[in-house]
Amino acid sequence: MRNATRSCKFFNWLAPTFRYVHAVGAEVPQECISLMTPTFMSDQFDAMYYVPSYRAWFFQQDLRPAYEYHRRFLQHLQFRRAAPRWILKAPTHMFALPALLSVYPDALFVQTHRTPIDAMASVSSLVTILRSAFSDAVDPVTVCREAIDYWSETMDKFLNERDRLASKRICDVEYDEISRDPIAAVRRISDHFGWSFSKQAEQRMRVLVAKHAERQPGNHRYHLSQFGFSADKVLTAFAPYCQRFGLPPFDGEKVWSSLRDSPLPETQRRSGFVSVAKNNGEAGG
């Protein structure tokens, strides 16, 4: 824990504004794609560095070996600790659903929904800030173009694969629902999957939400125009997604002026995807 805390503090020094976009800490939730980086098949590299050749190579890979390593890593972290399930968060799991299901065949899914205009502005802001920590030359226009191409293609692929799953394995949650009342959103998810939601769990969540609010004193401001793209470009790319879920395609390109306005930090509020692996036993590891 001491080494992890030291590492997080160093990263916060290296990229001081990133903490206002994505909470970083040894004891706070993180996207689980970091567990896949030792396999060199993780889009975390693409988010951190502009290397087109790696990006092209990565998109052609079968990610099953990466997910097998991912599962072994989780088993290692849980060693000698009982738990009914793993709850994992990373929107990029949508990119390789068949590979994920080959390793976690009984996984359940929560898909969060946000208007694409805001989602693309948000992720472009995140990647621009992250890459700026490792490079002196970051082009926001390139970042946004890559984001639109990647996420629109990923969404189309995921929705096709999603149709193969039983509806009871997926719970859809609105972005605004999580922002407005995260406890109620989690309670609805629990009800959907038939899980118990104890008073003790609720209290722990309220403490965590309060701590997040205290740790996020800065502002994260972004607007699609910062990245050189129009709303029409994004809407065209995401039209099938908006039509399927009845999303308002454009809500004024909101500028989210302060993380104090929401009890959750931006990283936990942006459009995305959560997978819940039910079977965390040692067999098959």
Short mmCIF file of C-alpha atoms in Angstrom, two decimals:
data_model
loop_
_atom_site.label_atom_id
_atom_site.label_comp_id
_atom_site.label_asym_id
_atom_site.label_seq_id
_atom_site.Cartn_x
_atom_site.Cartn_y
_atom_site.Cartn_z
CA MET A 1 0.00 0.00 0.00
CA ARG A 2 2.83 2.38 0.83
CA ASN A 3 4.44 1.89 -2.59
CA ALA A 4 1.12 2.30 -4.37
CA THR A 5 0.42 5.53 -2.50
CA ARG A 6 3.86 6.85 -3.36
CA SER A 7 3.34 5.99 -7.02
CA CYS A 8 -0.03 7.75 -7.10
CA LYS A 9 1.42 10.85 -5.48
CA PHE A 10 4.18 10.93 -8.07
CA PHE A 11 1.65 10.72 -10.90
CA ASN A 12 -0.41 13.51 -9.34
CA TRP A 13 2.76 15.62 -9.28
CA LEU A 14 3.49 14.73 -12.91
CA ALA A 15 -0.03 15.56 -14.08
CA PRO A 16 -1.53 17.82 -11.39
CA THR A 17 -4.77 18.58 -13.26
CA PHE A 18 -5.56 14.96 -14.05
CA ARG A 19 -6.94 14.33 -10.57
CA TYR A 20 -9.85 16.64 -11.41
CA VAL A 21 -10.74 14.41 -14.35
CA HIS A 22 -9.96 10.98 -12.94
CA ALA A 23 -9.47 10.27 -9.25
CA VAL A 24 -6.09 8.61 -8.64
CA GLY A 25 -5.29 6.89 -5.37
CA ALA A 26 -4.20 3.62 -3.82
CA GLU A 27 -7.59 3.10 -2.16
CA VAL A 28 -10.00 4.42 -4.77
CA PRO A 29 -11.60 2.46 -7.64
CA GLN A 30 -9.66 2.35 -10.91
CA GLU A 31 -10.45 1.01 -14.35
CA CYS A 32 -9.29 -2.59 -14.54
CA ILE A 33 -7.59 -2.29 -17.95
CA SER A 34 -4.41 -1.48 -16.04
CA LEU A 35 -4.28 -5.16 -15.09
CA MET A 36 -3.83 -5.97 -18.79
CA THR A 37 -0.84 -3.72 -19.43
CA PRO A 38 1.76 -6.45 -18.67
CA THR A 39 0.43 -8.30 -21.73
CA PHE A 40 1.10 -5.19 -23.86
CA MET A 41 -2.50 -5.49 -25.07
CA SER A 42 -4.29 -2.66 -23.33
CA ASP A 43 -5.72 0.55 -24.73
CA GLN A 44 -4.25 2.30 -21.71
CA PHE A 45 -1.12 2.68 -23.84
CA ASP A 46 -3.14 4.31 -26.61
CA ALA A 47 -4.67 6.73 -24.13
CA MET A 48 -1.29 7.73 -22.71
CA TYR A 49 0.81 7.93 -25.88
CA TYR A 50 0.28 8.85 -29.52
CA VAL A 51 1.74 5.85 -31.36
CA PRO A 52 -0.35 5.15 -34.49
CA SER A 53 1.52 1.93 -35.29
CA TYR A 54 0.69 0.47 -31.87
CA ARG A 55 -2.92 1.60 -32.22
CA ALA A 56 -3.23 -0.17 -35.60
CA TRP A 57 -1.58 -3.33 -34.21
CA PHE A 58 -3.69 -3.39 -31.05
CA PHE A 59 -6.96 -3.20 -32.98
CA GLN A 60 -6.05 -6.41 -34.81
CA GLN A 61 -5.26 -8.50 -31.71
CA ASP A 62 -7.25 -11.31 -30.14
CA LEU A 63 -7.55 -10.10 -26.55
CA ARG A 64 -8.37 -13.46 -24.99
CA PRO A 65 -4.78 -13.89 -23.63
CA ALA A 66 -5.04 -10.43 -22.09
CA TYR A 67 -8.31 -11.33 -20.37
CA GLU A 68 -6.85 -14.62 -19.15
CA TYR A 69 -4.03 -12.67 -17.53
CA HIS A 70 -6.61 -10.18 -16.22
CA ARG A 71 -8.47 -13.02 -14.46
CA ARG A 72 -5.32 -14.49 -12.94
CA PHE A 73 -4.39 -11.04 -11.63
CA LEU A 74 -7.78 -10.68 -9.96
CA GLN A 75 -7.43 -14.14 -8.41
CA HIS A 76 -4.05 -13.07 -7.06
CA LEU A 77 -5.52 -9.90 -5.55
CA GLN A 78 -8.31 -11.89 -3.91
CA PHE A 79 -6.07 -14.67 -2.58
CA ARG A 80 -7.47 -16.01 0.72
CA ARG A 81 -10.32 -13.51 0.70
CA ALA A 82 -13.90 -14.64 0.14
CA ALA A 83 -16.17 -12.58 -2.09
CA PRO A 84 -19.34 -13.36 -4.04
CA ARG A 85 -18.33 -11.47 -7.19
CA TRP A 86 -15.89 -9.09 -8.83
CA ILE A 87 -17.19 -5.71 -9.94
CA LEU A 88 -15.07 -4.25 -12.71
CA LYS A 89 -15.23 -0.92 -14.51
CA ALA A 90 -13.84 0.04 -17.91
CA PRO A 91 -15.82 1.36 -20.87
CA THR A 92 -13.24 -0.18 -23.20
CA HIS A 93 -14.48 -3.69 -22.38
CA MET A 94 -17.06 -2.95 -25.09
CA PHE A 95 -14.23 -3.23 -27.62
CA ALA A 96 -13.73 -6.97 -27.14
CA LEU A 97 -16.87 -8.52 -25.70
CA PRO A 98 -16.33 -12.00 -27.27
CA ALA A 99 -12.86 -12.20 -25.71
CA LEU A 100 -14.22 -11.09 -22.34
CA LEU A 101 -17.02 -13.66 -22.44
CA SER A 102 -14.59 -16.44 -23.38
CA VAL A 103 -12.90 -15.88 -20.01
CA TYR A 104 -15.91 -14.68 -17.99
CA PRO A 105 -18.82 -16.63 -19.55
CA ASP A 106 -21.25 -15.77 -16.75
CA ALA A 107 -20.48 -12.04 -16.63
CA LEU A 108 -23.27 -9.53 -16.08
CA PHE A 109 -23.17 -6.03 -17.53
CA VAL A 110 -24.15 -2.50 -16.64
CA GLN A 111 -24.14 -0.08 -19.56
CA THR A 112 -24.28 3.59 -18.71
CA HIS A 113 -25.62 6.04 -21.29
CA ARG A 114 -24.67 9.64 -21.96
CA THR A 115 -25.26 11.95 -24.89
CA PRO A 116 -22.34 11.45 -27.34
CA ILE A 117 -21.60 15.17 -27.65
CA ASP A 118 -20.68 15.44 -23.99
CA ALA A 119 -19.05 12.02 -23.88
CA MET A 120 -16.64 12.79 -26.75
CA ALA A 121 -15.74 16.17 -25.30
CA SER A 122 -15.11 14.58 -21.92
CA VAL A 123 -12.95 11.70 -23.14
CA SER A 124 -11.00 14.04 -25.43
CA SER A 125 -10.26 16.29 -22.48
CA LEU A 126 -9.13 13.31 -20.39
CA VAL A 127 -6.80 11.93 -23.08
CA THR A 128 -5.36 15.37 -23.89
CA ILE A 129 -4.48 15.99 -20.26
CA LEU A 130 -3.07 12.48 -19.85
CA ARG A 131 -0.89 12.62 -22.96
CA SER A 132 0.36 16.07 -22.01
CA ALA A 133 2.05 14.49 -18.99
CA PHE A 134 4.22 12.38 -21.30
CA SER A 135 4.65 14.56 -24.38
CA ASP A 136 5.38 18.18 -25.26
CA ALA A 137 3.30 17.94 -28.44
CA VAL A 138 -0.34 16.90 -28.10
CA ASP A 139 -2.84 17.75 -30.82
CA PRO A 140 -6.38 18.02 -29.36
CA VAL A 141 -7.92 17.72 -32.84
CA THR A 142 -6.18 14.38 -33.40
CA VAL A 143 -7.25 13.21 -29.95
CA CYS A 144 -10.90 13.99 -30.63
CA ARG A 145 -10.87 12.48 -34.12
CA GLU A 146 -9.42 9.26 -32.71
CA ALA A 147 -12.00 9.26 -29.91
CA ILE A 148 -14.93 9.65 -32.29
CA ASP A 149 -13.64 6.91 -34.61
CA TYR A 150 -12.77 4.52 -31.78
CA TRP A 151 -15.87 4.90 -29.66
CA SER A 152 -18.40 4.96 -32.50
CA GLU A 153 -16.91 1.79 -34.01
CA THR A 154 -16.65 0.17 -30.58
CA MET A 155 -20.26 1.03 -29.78
CA ASP A 156 -21.51 -0.48 -33.04
CA LYS A 157 -19.55 -3.69 -32.40
CA PHE A 158 -20.71 -3.92 -28.82
CA LEU A 159 -24.39 -3.43 -29.63
CA ASN A 160 -24.22 -6.24 -32.18
CA GLU A 161 -22.66 -8.55 -29.60
CA ARG A 162 -25.00 -7.34 -26.87
CA ASP A 163 -27.99 -8.60 -28.86
CA ARG A 164 -26.69 -12.14 -28.37
CA LEU A 165 -27.06 -11.87 -24.59
CA ALA A 166 -30.18 -12.42 -22.53
CA SER A 167 -31.74 -9.11 -21.50
CA LYS A 168 -31.59 -10.06 -17.82
CA ARG A 169 -27.76 -10.02 -18.04
CA ILE A 170 -27.70 -6.31 -18.86
CA CYS A 171 -28.83 -3.31 -16.84
CA ASP A 172 -29.04 0.08 -18.58
CA VAL A 173 -28.44 3.16 -16.45
CA GLU A 174 -28.62 6.81 -17.48
CA TYR A 175 -25.62 9.04 -16.86
CA ASP A 176 -27.84 11.66 -15.23
CA GLU A 177 -29.29 9.01 -12.93
CA ILE A 178 -25.84 8.16 -11.57
CA SER A 179 -24.87 11.83 -11.27
CA ARG A 180 -28.06 12.78 -9.48
CA ASP A 181 -28.29 9.93 -6.97
CA PRO A 182 -25.58 7.24 -7.17
CA ILE A 183 -27.00 5.30 -4.21
CA ALA A 184 -30.39 4.97 -5.87
CA ALA A 185 -28.71 3.92 -9.13
CA VAL A 186 -26.77 1.16 -7.38
CA ARG A 187 -29.92 0.03 -5.60
CA ARG A 188 -31.72 -0.28 -8.94
CA ILE A 189 -28.81 -2.26 -10.41
CA SER A 190 -28.90 -4.60 -7.40
CA ASP A 191 -32.62 -5.11 -7.82
CA HIS A 192 -32.19 -5.87 -11.53
CA PHE A 193 -29.70 -8.66 -10.83
CA GLY A 194 -31.46 -9.92 -7.70
CA TRP A 195 -28.66 -8.93 -5.33
CA SER A 196 -29.15 -7.83 -1.76
CA PHE A 197 -28.25 -4.23 -0.92
CA SER A 198 -27.63 -4.03 2.79
CA LYS A 199 -27.75 -0.98 5.01
CA GLN A 200 -24.08 -1.55 5.77
CA ALA A 201 -23.18 -1.49 2.08
CA GLU A 202 -25.22 1.68 1.58
CA GLN A 203 -23.49 3.40 4.49
CA ARG A 204 -20.05 2.49 3.16
CA MET A 205 -21.00 3.88 -0.23
CA ARG A 206 -22.17 7.14 1.30
CA VAL A 207 -18.85 7.51 3.10
CA LEU A 208 -16.96 6.83 -0.15
CA VAL A 209 -19.06 9.34 -2.10
CA ALA A 210 -18.48 11.99 0.58
CA LYS A 211 -14.73 11.39 0.50
CA HIS A 212 -14.67 11.71 -3.29
CA ALA A 213 -16.45 15.05 -3.05
CA GLU A 214 -13.84 16.28 -0.56
CA ARG A 215 -10.93 15.14 -2.75
CA GLN A 216 -12.18 16.84 -5.92
CA PRO A 217 -11.86 20.58 -5.24
CA GLY A 218 -10.90 21.67 -8.76
CA ASN A 219 -12.75 22.39 -11.96
CA HIS A 220 -12.89 20.29 -15.09
CA ARG A 221 -14.11 22.42 -17.97
CA TYR A 222 -14.46 21.18 -21.52
CA HIS A 223 -16.38 21.90 -24.69
CA LEU A 224 -16.42 20.09 -28.03
CA SER A 225 -15.28 23.22 -29.86
CA GLN A 226 -11.94 23.00 -28.01
CA PHE A 227 -11.18 19.95 -30.12
CA GLY A 228 -12.12 21.29 -33.53
CA PHE A 229 -15.24 19.21 -34.14
CA SER A 230 -18.88 20.06 -34.61
CA ALA A 231 -21.88 18.42 -33.02
CA ASP A 232 -23.02 17.18 -36.44
CA LYS A 233 -19.84 15.12 -36.85
CA VAL A 234 -20.40 13.34 -33.56
CA LEU A 235 -24.12 12.85 -34.10
CA THR A 236 -23.54 11.26 -37.48
CA ALA A 237 -21.04 8.79 -36.02
CA PHE A 238 -23.33 7.82 -33.12
CA ALA A 239 -26.73 8.03 -34.83
CA PRO A 240 -27.57 4.30 -34.48
CA TYR A 241 -26.73 4.38 -30.77
CA CYS A 242 -28.84 7.48 -30.09
CA GLN A 243 -31.77 6.07 -32.04
CA ARG A 244 -31.66 2.71 -30.29
CA PHE A 245 -31.73 4.09 -26.77
CA GLY A 246 -33.82 7.19 -27.42
CA LEU A 247 -31.08 9.50 -26.22
CA PRO A 248 -31.35 13.22 -26.84
CA PRO A 249 -28.41 13.51 -29.25
CA PHE A 250 -27.41 16.98 -28.17
CA ASP A 251 -27.99 18.82 -24.92
CA GLY A 252 -26.21 22.09 -25.52
CA GLU A 253 -22.61 20.89 -25.27
CA LYS A 254 -22.67 21.50 -21.54
CA VAL A 255 -19.61 22.78 -19.78
CA TRP A 256 -19.34 20.78 -16.57
CA SER A 257 -17.98 23.64 -14.55
CA SER A 258 -17.23 21.96 -11.28
CA LEU A 259 -16.97 18.46 -9.91
CA ARG A 260 -18.60 19.77 -6.76
CA ASP A 261 -21.85 19.78 -8.71
CA SER A 262 -21.91 15.99 -8.57
CA PRO A 263 -21.15 13.55 -5.75
CA LEU A 264 -19.06 11.43 -8.13
CA PRO A 265 -15.80 12.38 -9.85
CA GLU A 266 -15.82 12.65 -13.64
CA THR A 267 -14.12 9.33 -14.22
CA GLN A 268 -17.07 7.55 -12.62
CA ARG A 269 -19.68 9.60 -14.46
CA ARG A 270 -18.64 9.49 -18.10
CA SER A 271 -20.36 7.30 -20.64
CA GLY A 272 -19.20 3.78 -20.21
CA PHE A 273 -19.53 0.19 -19.28
CA VAL A 274 -19.18 -1.95 -16.21
CA SER A 275 -18.84 -5.70 -16.19
CA VAL A 276 -19.62 -7.90 -13.23
CA ALA A 277 -17.94 -11.30 -13.21
CA LYS A 278 -19.98 -13.65 -11.05
CA ASN A 279 -17.55 -16.54 -10.81
CA ASN A 280 -14.35 -15.56 -9.02
CA GLY A 281 -13.26 -19.05 -8.03
CA GLU A 282 -9.82 -20.45 -8.54
CA ALA A 283 -10.88 -23.06 -11.11
CA GLY A 284 -9.77 -22.36 -14.65
CA GLY A 285 -7.18 -19.83 -13.56
#
